[in-house]
Coordinates of C-alpha atoms in Angstrom, one line a residue:
Chain E
L1305 CA -34.4 -11.3 -2.6
K1306 CA -36.8 -13.0 0.2
D1307 CA -35.0 -14.4 3.6
A1308 CA -34.8 -17.5 2.6
A1309 CA -32.4 -16.7 -0.8
L1310 CA -30.1 -14.4 0.7
Q1311 CA -29.8 -17.2 3.4
T1312 CA -27.7 -19.4 0.1
R1313 CA -26.2 -16.8 -1.6
F1314 CA -22.8 -15.9 0.8
Q1315 CA -20.3 -18.2 1.3
S1316 CA -19.0 -15.7 4.0
E1317 CA -20.9 -17.5 7.2
Q1318 CA -23.9 -16.0 9.6
L1319 CA -23.9 -15.1 13.2
E1320 CA -27.1 -14.9 14.5
V1321 CA -26.9 -11.9 17.3
A1322 CA -29.7 -10.8 19.0
D1323 CA -29.0 -6.7 17.5
S1324 CA -27.4 -4.0 16.5
V1325 CA -25.6 -3.1 19.4
A1326 CA -24.7 -7.2 20.0
A1327 CA -22.6 -7.2 16.7
I1328 CA -20.8 -4.2 17.2
E1329 CA -19.6 -6.4 20.3
L1330 CA -19.3 -9.7 18.9
F1331 CA -17.1 -8.0 16.1
F1332 CA -14.4 -6.5 18.5
E1333 CA -13.9 -9.6 20.6
R1334 CA -13.7 -11.5 17.4
G1335 CA -10.5 -8.8 16.0
W1336 CA -12.0 -8.3 13.3
T1337 CA -12.5 -4.3 13.2
D1338 CA -10.0 -1.4 12.7
G1339 CA -10.9 -0.8 17.3
L1340 CA -13.2 1.2 16.1
P1341 CA -17.5 0.4 15.8
I1342 CA -18.6 -1.1 12.8
V1343 CA -22.1 -1.2 11.2
P1344 CA -23.5 -4.7 10.9
P1345 CA -23.2 -6.0 7.3
T1346 CA -26.6 -8.0 7.4
P1347 CA -26.8 -10.5 4.0
E1348 CA -29.6 -7.3 2.9
A1349 CA -27.0 -4.7 3.0
V1350 CA -24.1 -6.4 1.2
E1351 CA -27.1 -7.3 -0.8
E1352 CA -28.0 -3.9 -1.7
M1353 CA -24.5 -2.3 -2.1
L1354 CA -23.6 -6.1 -4.7
E1355 CA -27.5 -5.0 -6.2
Y1356 CA -25.8 -1.4 -6.8
A1357 CA -22.7 -2.1 -8.4
G1358 CA -24.4 -5.0 -10.1
H1359 CA -21.7 -8.0 -9.3
E1360 CA -21.9 -11.4 -8.0
P1361 CA -20.3 -12.3 -5.3
G1362 CA -18.1 -14.7 -6.0
T1363 CA -16.6 -12.7 -8.5
H1364 CA -13.2 -13.0 -7.7
L1365 CA -10.5 -9.2 -7.3
G1366 CA -7.4 -11.4 -6.6
S1367 CA -5.1 -12.9 -4.8
V1368 CA -2.7 -11.7 -1.8
P1369 CA -0.2 -15.5 -2.7
E1370 CA 2.0 -15.3 0.3
R1371 CA -0.8 -15.1 2.8
R1372 CA -3.0 -17.9 0.6
R1373 CA -5.7 -15.5 0.7
D1374 CA -8.5 -15.4 -2.1
V1375 CA -10.3 -12.4 -2.0
T1376 CA -13.7 -12.0 -3.7
V1377 CA -16.5 -9.2 -3.8
E1378 CA -19.0 -10.6 -1.2
K1379 CA -15.7 -10.2 1.2
V1380 CA -15.7 -6.7 0.2
A1381 CA -18.9 -6.2 -0.2
V1382 CA -19.1 -7.1 3.5
N1383 CA -15.8 -5.0 4.9
A1384 CA -17.4 -1.8 2.3
V1385 CA -21.4 -1.6 4.7
M1386 CA -18.9 -2.6 8.1
A1387 CA -16.9 0.7 7.4
G1388 CA -20.3 2.8 6.4
C1389 CA -19.8 3.3 3.2
L1390 CA -22.9 3.7 0.7
P1391 CA -24.1 1.2 -2.1
A1392 CA -22.5 4.1 -4.9
F1393 CA -19.1 4.0 -3.0
L1394 CA -18.5 0.3 -3.4
P1395 CA -17.1 0.1 -6.9
V1396 CA -14.3 2.5 -6.1
V1397 CA -13.6 0.0 -3.0
L1398 CA -13.2 -2.4 -5.2
T1399 CA -11.1 -0.9 -8.1
A1400 CA -8.1 0.3 -5.2
V1401 CA -8.9 -3.2 -3.8
E1402 CA -8.3 -4.7 -7.6
A1403 CA -5.7 -1.8 -7.4
I1404 CA -3.7 -3.2 -3.9
L1405 CA -2.9 -7.1 -5.3
E1406 CA -1.9 -6.1 -9.2
P1407 CA 1.4 -8.1 -8.7
R1408 CA 3.4 -4.6 -9.0
F1409 CA 1.5 -2.8 -6.0
S1410 CA 3.6 -5.9 -4.5
L1411 CA 0.9 -5.7 -1.1
V1412 CA 3.0 -7.6 1.8
G1413 CA 6.2 -5.4 1.7
P1414 CA 4.2 -2.2 2.8
S1415 CA 1.7 -3.8 4.4
S1416 CA 3.7 -6.2 6.6
N1417 CA 6.9 -4.1 6.8
T1418 CA 8.4 -2.4 9.5
A1419 CA 7.9 1.3 8.3
G1420 CA 4.6 0.7 8.0
A1421 CA 3.0 2.3 4.5
A1422 CA -0.7 3.3 4.5
V1423 CA -2.2 3.2 1.5
L1424 CA -2.8 6.6 -0.2
I1425 CA -6.0 6.6 -2.4
V1426 CA -7.0 8.8 -4.6
V1427 CA -10.3 9.1 -6.9
N1428 CA -10.5 11.2 -10.0
G1429 CA -13.1 11.5 -12.6
P1430 CA -16.6 12.5 -11.9
V1431 CA -17.7 10.2 -9.1
A1432 CA -15.0 11.9 -7.2
R1433 CA -17.4 15.0 -8.2
Q1434 CA -21.2 12.9 -8.1
L1435 CA -20.4 10.7 -4.7
G1436 CA -19.0 14.3 -3.5
L1437 CA -15.5 13.3 -2.4
N1438 CA -13.6 15.9 0.2
S1439 CA -10.7 17.4 -2.6
K1440 CA -10.2 21.0 -0.1
D1441 CA -10.9 22.1 3.5
N1442 CA -9.9 19.6 5.7
L1443 CA -8.4 17.5 3.0
F1444 CA -7.5 14.3 4.8
G1445 CA -10.2 14.8 7.8
P1446 CA -12.5 14.1 9.1
G1447 CA -15.6 15.1 7.7
N1448 CA -16.6 14.1 4.7
R1449 CA -19.0 10.0 4.4
A1450 CA -17.4 9.4 1.4
N1451 CA -13.1 10.1 2.1
A1452 CA -14.0 8.4 5.3
T1453 CA -15.9 5.1 4.4
I1454 CA -13.4 4.6 1.3
G1455 CA -10.9 4.3 3.0
R1456 CA -11.4 2.5 6.4
A1457 CA -13.8 -0.1 3.7
V1458 CA -10.3 -0.7 2.3
R1459 CA -8.8 -1.6 5.2
L1460 CA -11.2 -3.3 7.1
T1461 CA -10.7 -5.1 3.6
M1462 CA -7.3 -6.3 4.3
I1463 CA -6.9 -6.4 8.4
N1464 CA -10.0 -9.0 7.4
A1465 CA -9.8 -10.3 3.7
M1466 CA -6.2 -9.9 3.5
G1467 CA -4.4 -10.9 6.5
T1468 CA -3.4 -8.1 7.4
A1469 CA -4.4 -8.2 11.0
P1470 CA -2.3 -5.6 13.2
G1471 CA 0.4 -8.0 15.3
V1472 CA -1.0 -11.0 12.8
F1473 CA 1.2 -10.5 9.3
D1474 CA 1.3 -6.2 9.7
Q1475 CA 4.6 -5.6 11.9
S1476 CA 4.6 -1.5 12.2
C1477 CA 6.7 -0.4 14.4
M1478 CA 4.8 2.9 14.8
G1479 CA 2.6 2.3 12.1
H1480 CA 0.4 5.5 11.7
P1481 CA -3.4 7.2 10.9
G1482 CA -4.0 7.1 7.4
K1483 CA -3.7 3.2 8.3
Y1484 CA -7.2 4.4 9.3
T1485 CA -8.0 5.9 6.9
Y1486 CA -6.0 8.1 3.5
C1487 CA -8.6 8.3 0.8
I1488 CA -8.8 11.8 -1.2
A1489 CA -9.8 13.4 -4.4
E1490 CA -8.2 15.4 -6.2
N1491 CA -9.5 18.9 -7.1
E1492 CA -9.8 19.7 -11.2
A1493 CA -11.7 22.5 -10.5
D1494 CA -9.4 24.8 -10.0
S1495 CA -6.0 23.0 -11.1
P1496 CA -4.6 23.9 -13.0
W1497 CA -2.7 21.1 -14.3
E1498 CA -4.8 18.6 -16.7
P1499 CA -5.4 15.6 -13.5
L1500 CA -3.5 12.8 -12.0
H1501 CA -5.2 10.3 -14.3
V1502 CA -4.4 11.5 -17.2
D1503 CA -0.4 12.6 -16.5
R1504 CA -0.4 8.8 -15.8
G1505 CA -2.1 8.2 -19.7
L1506 CA -6.0 7.4 -19.0
H1507 CA -8.8 10.3 -19.9
P1508 CA -10.3 12.9 -17.9
E1509 CA -13.6 11.2 -19.1
D1510 CA -12.7 8.3 -17.3
S1511 CA -13.4 8.4 -13.5
A1512 CA -10.1 6.5 -11.8
V1513 CA -8.5 5.6 -8.4
T1514 CA -4.8 5.7 -7.3
V1515 CA -2.9 3.9 -4.8
Y1516 CA 0.2 4.2 -2.9
A1517 CA 1.7 2.8 -0.2
A1518 CA 2.1 5.8 2.6
Q1519 CA 4.2 7.4 5.2
A1520 CA 1.9 9.7 7.4
M1521 CA 2.0 13.2 4.9
Y1522 CA 4.2 15.7 6.5
Q1523 CA 2.4 19.6 5.7
S1524 CA 5.5 22.2 4.2
N1525 CA 4.4 25.9 4.4
D1526 CA 5.9 28.5 2.3
R1527 CA 4.2 32.1 3.4
F1528 CA 6.7 34.0 1.5
H1529 CA 7.6 32.5 -2.2
S1530 CA 5.2 32.5 -5.8
D1531 CA 7.4 32.8 -8.7
P1532 CA 7.7 29.4 -9.7
E1533 CA 12.1 29.2 -8.6
S1534 CA 11.3 29.9 -5.4
L1535 CA 7.8 28.4 -4.6
L1536 CA 9.5 24.4 -6.0
T1537 CA 12.0 25.1 -4.8
S1538 CA 10.9 25.8 -0.9
I1539 CA 8.8 22.3 -1.8
A1540 CA 12.0 20.9 -2.9
L1541 CA 13.9 21.1 0.5
S1542 CA 11.3 20.0 2.0
M1543 CA 11.6 16.8 -0.2
A1544 CA 14.2 16.5 0.8
A1545 CA 14.1 16.8 4.5
V1546 CA 11.2 14.9 4.6
S1547 CA 12.8 11.7 3.3
S1548 CA 15.7 11.6 4.8
F1549 CA 13.7 11.0 7.5
L1550 CA 13.2 7.3 6.1
A1551 CA 15.9 6.6 3.9
E1552 CA 18.5 8.0 1.5
A1553 CA 16.8 7.7 -1.4
Q1554 CA 12.6 7.3 -1.8
P1555 CA 10.6 4.8 -4.8
E1556 CA 8.0 7.8 -5.3
M1557 CA 7.4 10.8 -3.6
A1558 CA 3.3 12.1 -3.1
V1559 CA 3.7 16.2 -3.5
V1560 CA 0.3 17.4 -2.8
V1561 CA 0.0 21.1 -3.9
G1562 CA -2.2 23.2 -1.2
Y1563 CA -5.3 26.0 -2.9
E1564 CA -2.8 29.3 -2.8
H1565 CA 0.6 26.9 -4.2
M1566 CA -0.9 26.0 -7.0
Q1567 CA -2.9 29.4 -8.2
A1568 CA 1.1 30.8 -7.5
L1569 CA 1.9 28.6 -9.4
G1570 CA -1.0 28.3 -12.2
D1571 CA -0.4 31.7 -12.7
S1572 CA 3.3 31.1 -13.3
G1573 CA 2.1 28.9 -16.0
W1574 CA 4.8 25.6 -15.3
T1575 CA 3.0 22.8 -16.6
R1576 CA 3.5 19.7 -14.1
R1577 CA 5.7 18.3 -16.4
Q1578 CA 8.3 21.6 -16.1
I1579 CA 7.1 21.4 -12.2
K1580 CA 7.7 17.5 -12.1
D1581 CA 11.1 17.9 -13.8
F1582 CA 11.9 21.0 -11.5
L1583 CA 12.0 19.1 -8.8
F1584 CA 13.2 16.2 -9.8
A1585 CA 16.3 17.6 -9.5
Q1586 CA 16.2 20.4 -6.6
A1587 CA 14.8 17.5 -4.6
R1588 CA 18.5 16.5 -3.3
S1589 CA 20.0 15.2 0.1
D1590 CA 24.0 16.1 0.5
L1591 CA 25.9 12.9 1.7
T1592 CA 26.5 14.3 5.1
S1593 CA 22.8 14.5 5.7
L1594 CA 22.6 11.1 5.4
K1595 CA 25.3 9.3 7.2
Q1596 CA 24.3 11.9 9.9
V1597 CA 21.0 11.2 10.0
G1598 CA 21.1 7.3 10.4
K1599 CA 20.5 6.4 6.0
L1600 CA 23.4 5.5 5.1
P1601 CA 26.6 4.0 6.7
G1602 CA 29.6 4.5 7.4
A1603 CA 31.9 7.9 8.7
T1604 CA 31.0 11.1 7.2
E1605 CA 34.2 11.5 4.2
P1606 CA 35.7 15.4 3.5
G1607 CA 33.9 16.3 -0.1
D1608 CA 30.8 14.4 0.9
E1609 CA 28.4 17.3 2.0
A1610 CA 29.0 18.4 -2.2
R1611 CA 28.5 15.2 -3.1
F1612 CA 24.0 14.9 -3.8
K1613 CA 22.5 11.6 -3.6
G1614 CA 18.3 12.1 -5.9
V1615 CA 15.5 11.4 -3.3
I1616 CA 14.0 9.8 -6.1
D1617 CA 15.4 8.0 -9.1
H1618 CA 13.1 9.7 -11.7
A1619 CA 9.9 12.6 -12.9
D1620 CA 7.6 10.6 -12.7
D1621 CA 8.5 9.7 -10.3
I1622 CA 6.3 12.3 -8.2
L1623 CA 3.1 12.5 -8.1
L1624 CA 1.8 16.1 -7.9
V1625 CA -1.5 16.2 -7.0
A1626 CA -3.6 19.5 -6.7
A1627 CA -6.1 19.5 -3.3
G1628 CA -6.1 21.1 0.1
G1629 CA -7.9 24.2 1.5
V1630 CA -8.6 27.4 -0.3
A1631 CA -6.5 29.3 2.8
G1632 CA -3.6 27.9 3.3
R1633 CA -0.8 28.4 1.9
Y1634 CA 0.7 24.4 2.2
T1635 CA 2.0 21.7 -0.1
D1636 CA 1.9 18.0 1.6
I1637 CA 4.7 15.5 0.6
I1638 CA 4.1 11.6 1.1
P1639 CA 7.3 9.7 1.0
G1640 CA 5.9 6.7 0.4
W1641 CA 7.0 2.2 1.7
P1642 CA 10.8 2.8 1.0
G1643 CA 11.6 -0.4 -0.2
A1644 CA 11.9 -0.6 -3.0
R1645 CA 9.2 -3.2 -5.2
S1646 CA 5.8 -1.3 -5.0
R1647 CA 5.1 1.1 -7.4
S1648 CA 1.6 3.5 -7.0
V1649 CA -1.3 2.1 -9.0
T1650 CA -4.2 3.7 -11.3
R1651 CA -6.3 2.2 -13.1
A1652 CA -9.4 3.0 -13.8
I1653 CA -12.9 2.4 -11.6
G1654 CA -15.2 0.3 -13.8
Q1655 CA -13.3 -0.6 -17.0
C1656 CA -11.7 -3.7 -18.3
D1657 CA -8.8 -5.2 -16.8
E1658 CA -6.2 -3.1 -20.6
C1659 CA -8.0 -0.2 -18.4
H1660 CA -5.5 0.7 -16.0
V1661 CA -2.4 2.4 -16.2
Chain Z
M258 CA -30.7 -10.4 13.1
Y259 CA -28.0 -12.2 10.7
V260 CA -24.1 -10.8 10.5
L261 CA -21.8 -11.8 7.6
N262 CA -18.4 -13.4 9.1
P263 CA -16.1 -11.3 7.0
T264 CA -12.3 -12.8 6.7
T265 CA -11.2 -15.0 4.6
A266 CA -9.6 -17.9 5.4
P267 CA -5.9 -19.1 4.2
T268 CA -6.5 -21.5 1.0
A269 CA -3.6 -23.6 2.6
A270 CA -2.8 -26.6 0.2
R271 CA -2.6 -30.3 2.0
F272 CA 1.0 -31.3 1.5
V273 CA 3.1 -33.9 2.3
A274 CA 5.8 -33.7 4.0
A275 CA 9.5 -35.1 2.3
E276 CA 11.4 -37.9 4.2
R277 CA 13.7 -36.7 6.4
V278 CA 17.6 -37.4 5.6
R279 CA 19.1 -38.8 8.3
P280 CA 22.4 -39.0 8.8
L281 CA 23.2 -35.7 7.3
R282 CA 26.8 -37.5 6.7
G283 CA 28.0 -36.5 3.3
A284 CA 24.5 -34.9 2.7
R285 CA 24.5 -32.0 0.3
L286 CA 23.3 -28.9 1.8
G287 CA 21.4 -25.1 0.2
L288 CA 21.5 -22.8 2.2
L289 CA 18.7 -19.5 1.2
D290 CA 18.4 -16.6 2.5
N291 CA 15.6 -14.7 2.1
G292 CA 17.5 -11.3 1.3
K293 CA 16.6 -9.4 5.1
H294 CA 20.1 -8.0 5.9
N295 CA 21.7 -10.3 8.3
S296 CA 20.1 -13.9 7.1
N297 CA 23.3 -15.2 6.1
K298 CA 25.4 -13.9 9.5
L299 CA 22.6 -16.7 11.4
L300 CA 22.7 -18.9 8.0
D301 CA 26.2 -19.5 8.2
H302 CA 26.7 -20.2 11.7
L303 CA 24.1 -22.7 10.7
C304 CA 26.3 -24.3 8.0
D305 CA 29.7 -23.7 10.3
V306 CA 28.0 -26.0 12.8
L307 CA 26.8 -28.9 10.8
A308 CA 29.1 -29.0 8.6
E309 CA 31.6 -29.5 11.8
E310 CA 29.5 -32.3 12.8
H311 CA 28.3 -34.0 10.0
A312 CA 31.0 -33.2 6.7
L313 CA 28.7 -32.3 4.1
S314 CA 29.8 -33.4 0.3
K315 CA 28.7 -29.8 -0.9
V316 CA 27.0 -26.7 0.5
H317 CA 24.9 -25.0 -2.7
R318 CA 24.0 -20.6 -1.1
A319 CA 20.8 -19.3 -2.8
R320 CA 19.5 -15.9 -1.7
K321 CA 16.1 -14.5 -2.9
P322 CA 15.7 -11.9 -4.5
S323 CA 13.5 -9.7 -2.6
P324 CA 12.0 -10.8 0.8
F325 CA 9.3 -9.4 0.3
A326 CA 8.4 -11.9 -2.2
P327 CA 7.9 -15.9 -2.4
A328 CA 12.0 -17.5 -3.7
P329 CA 11.5 -18.0 -8.3
E330 CA 10.6 -21.2 -9.2
T331 CA 13.1 -21.3 -10.7
L332 CA 15.8 -21.5 -7.4
L333 CA 13.7 -23.8 -5.7
A334 CA 14.0 -26.0 -9.0
E335 CA 17.6 -25.6 -8.7
L336 CA 17.5 -26.0 -5.4
A337 CA 15.5 -29.1 -5.2
D338 CA 17.8 -30.4 -8.1
S339 CA 21.4 -29.5 -6.8
C340 CA 20.3 -29.7 -2.6
D341 CA 19.5 -32.7 -0.3
V342 CA 18.1 -30.9 2.4
V343 CA 17.7 -27.4 2.1
I344 CA 17.5 -24.6 5.1
T345 CA 16.1 -21.5 4.4
A346 CA 16.2 -18.0 7.4
V347 CA 15.0 -14.8 8.0
G348 CA 17.6 -12.9 9.4
D349 CA 17.4 -8.0 10.4

């Protein structure tokens, strides 16, 4: 589009600045960043993104009714430019935004609550490979543009277009670094299991985004066990320990199995189903421990040490993801937002409303 | 050069506040607990003070199923039908 057309193309206010550095400073002054410099969202850059994705700026993506915010493609594209996204990343960002706006994700809880969850984004399918998303070394960063800027674009959209600015509706006590960016791909090529999005009802050839209201990740290192029972018992003990940091139980829990653990479990022939069932059965905390760490009220009573509470309610509340660096025997445990009213959402990229699960 | 404002303003609809109920003597009071811990303590205390000062005719207590979502329409309709005054509170 020519300059004149770009002036009327967007609903957003257009601000005149001397140059890019002035734009960066203006955005700092207005509180429109995550604390890092942004790429100036010029009408030309935003238009380039929209053209790539084939979207009209006014398309409505969803709402945050409690905060009276309606979210359009235009605002997501503006924030994606700011985050440093390439135009090719926009479909992933748009799908992640649509996913967190689904009522069952219940965005207001995890994004405002003192517990301070971030949005973990897991990308599956061909798009992850096409965009060069990292699923291996240094999984949670830094260093990869797609991972870093897709996660950041979702966060900037939350801050600017959904009222989730710190100190406004984001009342997190501690926060965590995943609130800058928190985006990974699954290592489908090396995984012994079907991909996460297939486990959740989509097809292998679909590209998909899974969003999960997530606390920080905790590395569980097991150097010695390779047989599945011993290794999974070790992971289940880590799940119970990590869970007890936050609450008496978890609505969901992500378990990101690193490469060497993945290989050991793959060699055993255990399926995704078997692994989730085993972890579900083994990940539990005794009532004495839960009372001692202040997750259950009251004094400890005789017998509490032999009474147990499961970390999760169902085996399918585990999001099992195969990803991580090729060296090192690690599995990451990522607890969810302890308020029970947020459920992870998997959504196919660039498809109809009926295609999400 | 030009840059686009990345923010979305709230779309708060204009509304007209309901007429204030004065005096409160004999009023039917609704208490809407927002679902957080301790909201009930704050509301109970307010209720005690109001009941002592205004001789309320009835107190209707309700609780949101979750502090993280708006009150269901049916709950709001029930309060509107059965109360002259409703107080909502958050406690934590």
